[in-house]
Amino acid sequence: MSDPCDGCGRAVEDALARAVQLQVDGSTVDDQRLCPTCFADWITRYEEQMSPKQSSDDSTDSEIIVD
Ligand SMILES: [Zn+2]
C-alpha cells in the first residue's frame, strides 16, 4: 500500500515514506508522511524555525556588553 505524500500529494512507496513526529515551537506535533524530497524541505523549514536569525534574545554571538 502507498499513501500520498502530505507535502506534494504524490503516492510514495512505503520504503520512501517517513512519518514525522517532531515538536514545532515546543507546542505543535507535526505528524506527516513525506517523500524524501518533501522531508528534506520540511526539515529545512523546521531548522529555520528552531534557529532564530535575530540574535536579540540573550545571545552571546555578536555584542558583548561590559559595564
Ligand atoms: Zn512529497
CSV table of N, CA, C and O in Angstrom, one decimal, residues 8-66:
chain,number,residue,atom,x,y,z
A,8,CYS,N,3.5,16.9,-1.3
A,8,CYS,CA,3.3,17.1,-2.7
A,8,CYS,C,2.1,16.3,-3.2
A,8,CYS,O,1.6,16.5,-4.3
A,9,GLY,N,1.6,15.4,-2.4
A,9,GLY,CA,0.4,14.7,-2.7
A,9,GLY,C,0.6,13.5,-3.6
A,9,GLY,O,-0.3,12.8,-4.0
A,10,ARG,N,1.9,13.3,-4.0
A,10,ARG,CA,2.2,12.1,-4.8
A,10,ARG,C,2.2,10.8,-3.9
A,10,ARG,O,2.6,10.9,-2.8
A,11,ALA,N,1.8,9.7,-4.5
A,11,ALA,CA,1.9,8.5,-3.8
A,11,ALA,C,3.3,8.1,-3.7
A,11,ALA,O,4.1,8.1,-4.6
A,12,VAL,N,3.7,7.7,-2.5
A,12,VAL,CA,5.1,7.3,-2.2
A,12,VAL,C,5.1,5.9,-1.8
A,12,VAL,O,4.2,5.4,-1.1
A,13,GLU,N,6.2,5.2,-2.2
A,13,GLU,CA,6.4,3.9,-1.7
A,13,GLU,C,6.7,3.9,-0.2
A,13,GLU,O,7.2,4.8,0.3
A,14,ASP,N,6.2,2.8,0.4
A,14,ASP,CA,6.4,2.7,1.9
A,14,ASP,C,7.9,2.8,2.3
A,14,ASP,O,8.2,3.2,3.3
A,15,ALA,N,8.8,2.3,1.4
A,15,ALA,CA,10.2,2.4,1.7
A,15,ALA,C,10.7,3.8,1.7
A,15,ALA,O,11.7,4.1,2.3
A,16,LEU,N,10.0,4.7,1.0
A,16,LEU,CA,10.4,6.1,1.0
A,16,LEU,C,9.6,7.0,1.9
A,16,LEU,O,10.0,8.1,2.2
A,17,ALA,N,8.5,6.4,2.4
A,17,ALA,CA,7.7,7.2,3.3
A,17,ALA,C,8.3,7.4,4.7
A,17,ALA,O,9.0,6.5,5.2
A,18,ARG,N,8.1,8.5,5.2
A,18,ARG,CA,8.6,8.8,6.6
A,18,ARG,C,7.5,9.4,7.4
A,18,ARG,O,6.9,10.4,7.0
A,19,ALA,N,7.3,8.9,8.6
A,19,ALA,CA,6.3,9.5,9.5
A,19,ALA,C,7.1,10.5,10.4
A,19,ALA,O,8.0,10.1,11.1
A,20,VAL,N,6.7,11.7,10.3
A,20,VAL,CA,7.4,12.7,11.1
A,20,VAL,C,6.7,13.1,12.3
A,20,VAL,O,5.5,13.5,12.2
A,21,GLN,N,7.3,13.0,13.4
A,21,GLN,CA,6.6,13.4,14.7
A,21,GLN,C,7.6,14.2,15.4
A,21,GLN,O,8.4,13.7,16.2
A,22,LEU,N,7.6,15.5,15.2
A,22,LEU,CA,8.6,16.4,15.9
A,22,LEU,C,7.8,17.6,16.4
A,22,LEU,O,6.8,18.0,15.9
A,23,GLN,N,8.3,18.1,17.5
A,23,GLN,CA,7.6,19.3,18.1
A,23,GLN,C,8.1,20.5,17.4
A,23,GLN,O,9.3,20.8,17.3
A,24,VAL,N,7.2,21.3,16.9
A,24,VAL,CA,7.5,22.6,16.3
A,24,VAL,C,7.2,23.7,17.3
A,24,VAL,O,6.0,23.8,17.8
A,25,ASP,N,8.1,24.5,17.6
A,25,ASP,CA,7.9,25.6,18.6
A,25,ASP,C,7.5,25.1,19.9
A,25,ASP,O,6.9,25.8,20.7
A,26,GLY,N,7.9,23.8,20.2
A,26,GLY,CA,7.6,23.2,21.5
A,26,GLY,C,6.1,23.0,21.8
A,26,GLY,O,5.7,22.8,22.9
A,27,SER,N,5.3,23.1,20.8
A,27,SER,CA,3.9,23.0,21.1
A,27,SER,C,3.1,22.1,20.1
A,27,SER,O,2.3,21.3,20.5
A,28,THR,N,3.5,22.3,18.8
A,28,THR,CA,2.7,21.6,17.8
A,28,THR,C,3.4,20.3,17.4
A,28,THR,O,4.6,20.3,17.0
A,29,VAL,N,2.7,19.2,17.4
A,29,VAL,CA,3.3,18.0,16.9
A,29,VAL,C,3.0,17.8,15.4
A,29,VAL,O,1.8,17.8,15.1
A,30,ASP,N,4.0,17.7,14.6
A,30,ASP,CA,3.8,17.6,13.2
A,30,ASP,C,3.9,16.2,12.8
A,30,ASP,O,4.9,15.6,12.8
A,31,ASP,N,2.7,15.6,12.4
A,31,ASP,CA,2.7,14.2,12.0
A,31,ASP,C,2.4,14.1,10.5
A,31,ASP,O,1.2,14.3,10.1
A,32,GLN,N,3.4,13.9,9.8
A,32,GLN,CA,3.2,13.8,8.3
A,32,GLN,C,3.8,12.6,7.7
A,32,GLN,O,4.8,12.0,8.3
A,33,ARG,N,3.3,12.3,6.5
A,33,ARG,CA,4.0,11.2,5.8
A,33,ARG,C,4.6,11.9,4.5
A,33,ARG,O,3.9,12.4,3.7
A,34,LEU,N,5.9,11.9,4.5
A,34,LEU,CA,6.6,12.7,3.4
A,34,LEU,C,7.5,11.9,2.6
A,34,LEU,O,8.1,10.9,3.1
A,35,CYS,N,7.6,12.2,1.3
A,35,CYS,CA,8.6,11.6,0.5
A,35,CYS,C,9.9,12.3,0.8
A,35,CYS,O,10.0,13.3,1.5
A,36,PRO,N,11.0,11.6,0.5
A,36,PRO,CA,12.3,12.2,0.8
A,36,PRO,C,12.5,13.6,0.4
A,36,PRO,O,13.1,14.4,1.2
A,37,THR,N,12.0,14.0,-0.7
A,37,THR,CA,12.2,15.4,-1.2
A,37,THR,C,11.5,16.4,-0.2
A,37,THR,O,12.0,17.4,0.3
A,38,CYS,N,10.2,16.0,0.1
A,38,CYS,CA,9.4,16.9,1.0
A,38,CYS,C,9.9,16.8,2.4
A,38,CYS,O,9.9,17.8,3.1
A,39,PHE,N,10.5,15.7,2.8
A,39,PHE,CA,11.0,15.5,4.1
A,39,PHE,C,12.2,16.4,4.3
A,39,PHE,O,12.3,17.1,5.3
A,40,ALA,N,13.1,16.5,3.3
A,40,ALA,CA,14.2,17.4,3.4
A,40,ALA,C,13.8,18.8,3.4
A,40,ALA,O,14.4,19.6,4.2
A,41,ASP,N,12.8,19.2,2.6
A,41,ASP,CA,12.3,20.5,2.6
A,41,ASP,C,11.7,20.9,4.0
A,41,ASP,O,11.8,22.0,4.5
A,42,TRP,N,11.0,19.9,4.6
A,42,TRP,CA,10.3,20.2,5.9
A,42,TRP,C,11.4,20.3,6.9
A,42,TRP,O,11.3,21.2,7.8
A,43,ILE,N,12.4,19.5,6.9
A,43,ILE,CA,13.5,19.6,7.9
A,43,ILE,C,14.2,21.0,7.8
A,43,ILE,O,14.5,21.6,8.8
A,44,THR,N,14.3,21.5,6.5
A,44,THR,CA,14.9,22.8,6.3
A,44,THR,C,14.1,23.9,7.0
A,44,THR,O,14.6,24.7,7.7
A,45,ARG,N,12.8,23.8,6.8
A,45,ARG,CA,11.9,24.8,7.4
A,45,ARG,C,11.9,24.6,8.9
A,45,ARG,O,11.8,25.6,9.7
A,46,TYR,N,11.9,23.4,9.4
A,46,TYR,CA,11.9,23.1,10.8
A,46,TYR,C,13.2,23.7,11.5
A,46,TYR,O,13.1,24.4,12.5
A,47,GLU,N,14.3,23.5,10.8
A,47,GLU,CA,15.6,24.1,11.4
A,47,GLU,C,15.6,25.6,11.4
A,47,GLU,O,16.1,26.2,12.3
A,48,GLU,N,15.0,26.2,10.3
A,48,GLU,CA,14.9,27.6,10.3
A,48,GLU,C,14.0,28.2,11.4
A,48,GLU,O,14.3,29.2,12.0
A,49,GLN,N,13.0,27.4,11.8
A,49,GLN,CA,12.1,27.9,12.9
A,49,GLN,C,12.8,27.7,14.2
A,49,GLN,O,12.7,28.5,15.1
A,50,MET,N,13.6,26.7,14.3
A,50,MET,CA,14.2,26.4,15.6
A,50,MET,C,15.5,27.2,15.8
A,50,MET,O,16.0,27.2,16.9
A,51,SER,N,16.0,27.8,14.8
A,51,SER,CA,17.2,28.6,14.9
A,51,SER,C,16.9,30.0,14.4
A,51,SER,O,17.1,30.4,13.3
A,52,PRO,N,16.4,30.9,15.4
A,52,PRO,CA,16.0,32.2,15.0
A,52,PRO,C,17.2,33.0,14.5
A,52,PRO,O,18.3,32.9,15.1
A,53,LYS,N,17.0,33.8,13.5
A,53,LYS,CA,18.1,34.6,12.9
A,53,LYS,C,18.5,35.8,13.7
A,53,LYS,O,19.6,36.2,13.8
A,54,GLN,N,17.4,36.4,14.3
A,54,GLN,CA,17.7,37.6,15.1
A,54,GLN,C,18.4,37.2,16.4
A,54,GLN,O,17.9,36.3,17.1
A,55,SER,N,19.5,37.8,16.7
A,55,SER,CA,20.2,37.4,17.9
A,55,SER,C,20.0,38.5,19.0
A,55,SER,O,21.0,39.1,19.5
A,56,SER,N,18.8,38.8,19.3
A,56,SER,CA,18.5,39.9,20.2
A,56,SER,C,18.0,39.3,21.6
A,56,SER,O,17.7,40.0,22.5
A,57,ASP,N,18.0,38.0,21.7
A,57,ASP,CA,17.5,37.4,22.9
A,57,ASP,C,18.6,36.7,23.6
A,57,ASP,O,18.9,35.5,23.5
A,58,ASP,N,19.3,37.4,24.4
A,58,ASP,CA,20.4,36.9,25.3
A,58,ASP,C,21.4,36.1,24.5
A,58,ASP,O,21.8,35.0,24.9
A,59,SER,N,21.8,36.7,23.4
A,59,SER,CA,22.7,36.0,22.6
A,59,SER,C,24.2,36.5,22.9
A,59,SER,O,24.4,37.6,23.1
A,60,THR,N,25.1,35.6,22.8
A,60,THR,CA,26.5,35.9,23.1
A,60,THR,C,27.3,35.9,21.8
A,60,THR,O,28.5,35.8,21.8
A,61,ASP,N,26.6,36.1,20.7
A,61,ASP,CA,27.2,35.9,19.4
A,61,ASP,C,28.0,37.1,19.0
A,61,ASP,O,29.2,37.1,18.7
A,62,SER,N,27.4,38.3,19.0
A,62,SER,CA,28.0,39.4,18.4
A,62,SER,C,28.3,40.5,19.4
A,62,SER,O,29.5,41.0,19.4
A,63,GLU,N,27.4,40.9,20.2
A,63,GLU,CA,27.6,42.0,21.1
A,63,GLU,C,27.9,41.6,22.5
A,63,GLU,O,27.1,40.8,23.1
A,64,ILE,N,28.9,42.1,23.0
A,64,ILE,CA,29.3,41.8,24.4
A,64,ILE,C,29.2,43.1,25.2
A,64,ILE,O,30.0,44.0,24.9
A,65,ILE,N,28.4,43.2,26.2
A,65,ILE,CA,28.2,44.4,26.9
A,65,ILE,C,29.0,44.4,28.2
A,65,ILE,O,28.8,43.5,29.0
A,66,VAL,N,29.9,45.3,28.3
A,66,VAL,CA,30.8,45.4,29.5
A,66,VAL,C,30.5,46.7,30.2
A,66,VAL,O,30.7,47.7,29.7
